[in-house]
PDB file of C-alpha atoms in Angstrom:
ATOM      1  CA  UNK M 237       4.162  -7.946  23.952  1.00 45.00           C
ATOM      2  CA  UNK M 238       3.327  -4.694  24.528  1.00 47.00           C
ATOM      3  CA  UNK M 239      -0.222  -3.773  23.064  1.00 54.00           C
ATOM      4  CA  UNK M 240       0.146  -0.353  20.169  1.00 54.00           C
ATOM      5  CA  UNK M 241      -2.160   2.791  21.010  1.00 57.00           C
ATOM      6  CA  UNK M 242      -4.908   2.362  19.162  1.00 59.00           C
ATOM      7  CA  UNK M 243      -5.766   6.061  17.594  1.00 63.00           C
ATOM      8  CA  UNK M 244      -8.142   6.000  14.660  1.00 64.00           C
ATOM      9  CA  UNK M 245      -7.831   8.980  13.235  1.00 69.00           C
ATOM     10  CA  UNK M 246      -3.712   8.071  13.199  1.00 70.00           C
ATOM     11  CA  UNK M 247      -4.098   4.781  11.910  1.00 69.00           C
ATOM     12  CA  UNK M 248      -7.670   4.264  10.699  1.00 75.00           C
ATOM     13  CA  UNK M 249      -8.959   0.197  11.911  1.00 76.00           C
ATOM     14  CA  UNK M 250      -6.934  -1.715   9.432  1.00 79.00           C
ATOM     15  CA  UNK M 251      -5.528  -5.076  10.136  1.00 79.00           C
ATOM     16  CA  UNK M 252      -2.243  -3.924  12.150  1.00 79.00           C
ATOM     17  CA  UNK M 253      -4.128  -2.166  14.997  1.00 81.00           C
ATOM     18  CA  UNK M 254      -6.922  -5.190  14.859  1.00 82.00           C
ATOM     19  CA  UNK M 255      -7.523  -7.512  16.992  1.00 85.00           C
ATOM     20  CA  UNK M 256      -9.976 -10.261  17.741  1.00 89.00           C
ATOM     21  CA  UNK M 257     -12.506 -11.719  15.201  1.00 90.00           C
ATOM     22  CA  UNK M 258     -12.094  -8.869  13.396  1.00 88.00           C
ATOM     23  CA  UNK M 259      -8.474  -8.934  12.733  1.00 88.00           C
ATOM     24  CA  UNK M 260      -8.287 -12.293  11.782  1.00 91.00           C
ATOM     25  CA  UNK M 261     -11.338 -12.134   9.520  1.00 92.00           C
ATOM     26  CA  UNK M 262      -9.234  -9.252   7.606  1.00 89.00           C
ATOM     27  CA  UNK M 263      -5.830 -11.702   8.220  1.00 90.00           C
ATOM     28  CA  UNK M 264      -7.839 -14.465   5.944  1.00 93.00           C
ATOM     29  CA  UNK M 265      -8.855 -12.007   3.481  1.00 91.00           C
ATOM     30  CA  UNK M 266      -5.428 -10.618   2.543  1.00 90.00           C
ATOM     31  CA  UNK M 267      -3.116 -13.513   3.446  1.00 92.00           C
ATOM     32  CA  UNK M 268      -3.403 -15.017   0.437  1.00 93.00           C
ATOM     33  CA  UNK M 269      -2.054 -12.717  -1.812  1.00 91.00           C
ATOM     34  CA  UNK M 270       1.485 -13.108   0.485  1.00 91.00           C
ATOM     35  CA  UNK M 271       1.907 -16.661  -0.101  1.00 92.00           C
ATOM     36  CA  UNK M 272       5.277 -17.785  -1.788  1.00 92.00           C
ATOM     37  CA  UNK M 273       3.697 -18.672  -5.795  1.00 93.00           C
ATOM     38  CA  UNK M 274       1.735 -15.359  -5.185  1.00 91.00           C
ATOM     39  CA  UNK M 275       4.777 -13.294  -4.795  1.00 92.00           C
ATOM     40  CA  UNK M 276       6.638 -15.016  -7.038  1.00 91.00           C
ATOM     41  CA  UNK M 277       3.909 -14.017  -9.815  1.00 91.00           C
ATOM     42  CA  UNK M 278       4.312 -10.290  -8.646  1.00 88.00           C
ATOM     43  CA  UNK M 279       7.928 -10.831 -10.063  1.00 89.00           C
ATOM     44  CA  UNK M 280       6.983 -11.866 -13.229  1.00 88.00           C
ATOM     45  CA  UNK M 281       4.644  -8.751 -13.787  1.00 88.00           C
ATOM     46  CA  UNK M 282       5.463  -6.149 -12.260  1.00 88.00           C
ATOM     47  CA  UNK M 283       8.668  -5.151 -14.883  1.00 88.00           C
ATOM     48  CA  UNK M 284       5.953  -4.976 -17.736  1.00 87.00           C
ATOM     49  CA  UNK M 285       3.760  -2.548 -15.069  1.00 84.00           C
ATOM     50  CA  UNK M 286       6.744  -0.535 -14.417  1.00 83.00           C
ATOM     51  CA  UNK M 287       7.494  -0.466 -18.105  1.00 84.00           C
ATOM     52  CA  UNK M 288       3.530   0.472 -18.974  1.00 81.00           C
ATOM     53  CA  UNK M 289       3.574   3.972 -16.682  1.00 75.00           C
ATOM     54  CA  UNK M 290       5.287   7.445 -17.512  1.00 71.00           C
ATOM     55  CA  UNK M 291       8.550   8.218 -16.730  1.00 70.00           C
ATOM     56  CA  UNK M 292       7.641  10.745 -14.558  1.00 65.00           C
ATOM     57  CA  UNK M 293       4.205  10.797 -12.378  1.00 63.00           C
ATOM     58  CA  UNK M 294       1.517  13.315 -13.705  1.00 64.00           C
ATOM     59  CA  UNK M 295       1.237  15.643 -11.525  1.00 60.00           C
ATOM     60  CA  UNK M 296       4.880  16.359 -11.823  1.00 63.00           C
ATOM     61  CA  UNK M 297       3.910  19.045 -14.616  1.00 68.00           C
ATOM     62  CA  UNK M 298       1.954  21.560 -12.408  1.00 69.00           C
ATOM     63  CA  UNK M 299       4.816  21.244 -10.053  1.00 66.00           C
ATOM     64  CA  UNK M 300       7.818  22.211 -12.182  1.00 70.00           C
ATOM     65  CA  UNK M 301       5.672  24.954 -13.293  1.00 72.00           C
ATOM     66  CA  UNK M 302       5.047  25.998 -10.088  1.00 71.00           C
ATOM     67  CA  UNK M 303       8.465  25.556  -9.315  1.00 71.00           C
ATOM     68  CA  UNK M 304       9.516  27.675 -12.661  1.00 74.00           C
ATOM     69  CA  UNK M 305       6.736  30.470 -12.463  1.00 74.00           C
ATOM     70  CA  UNK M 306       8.113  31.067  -8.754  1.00 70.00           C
ATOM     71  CA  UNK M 307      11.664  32.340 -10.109  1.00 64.00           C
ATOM     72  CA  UNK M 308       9.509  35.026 -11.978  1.00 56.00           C
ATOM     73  CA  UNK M 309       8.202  36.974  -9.266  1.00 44.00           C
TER      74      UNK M 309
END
């Protein structure tokens, strides 16, 4: 397999471009929140976190005016 370019400023040192002790140091760290029961928990909450935030994101309302003051000029 082909080893990926490994440019830092591109793609910081997370896990992907790891390798070696460090990558699978990181691997243990975050594997456990992608086993099977964990995911299937995800399912069960995430509706009432999708339900809990604003219809629209927050910084949507300098945009729009942005977007509205720019017809003016």
């Amino acid at each position: 397999m082909p080893r990926t370019p490994r440019n830092p400023l591109a793609f910081g040192n997370g896990l992907p471009v790891s390798n070696g002790a460090f990558h699978t140091r990181r691997r243990r760290l975050v594997q456990p929140a992608f086993h099977r029961e964990r995911i299937a928990e995800y399912f069960e909450v995430m509706p009432a976190c999708a339900a809990a935030r604003p219809s629209t994101p927050r910084s949507a309302g300098p945009v729009r005016r942005a977007l509205r003051n720019a017809g003016d000029g």
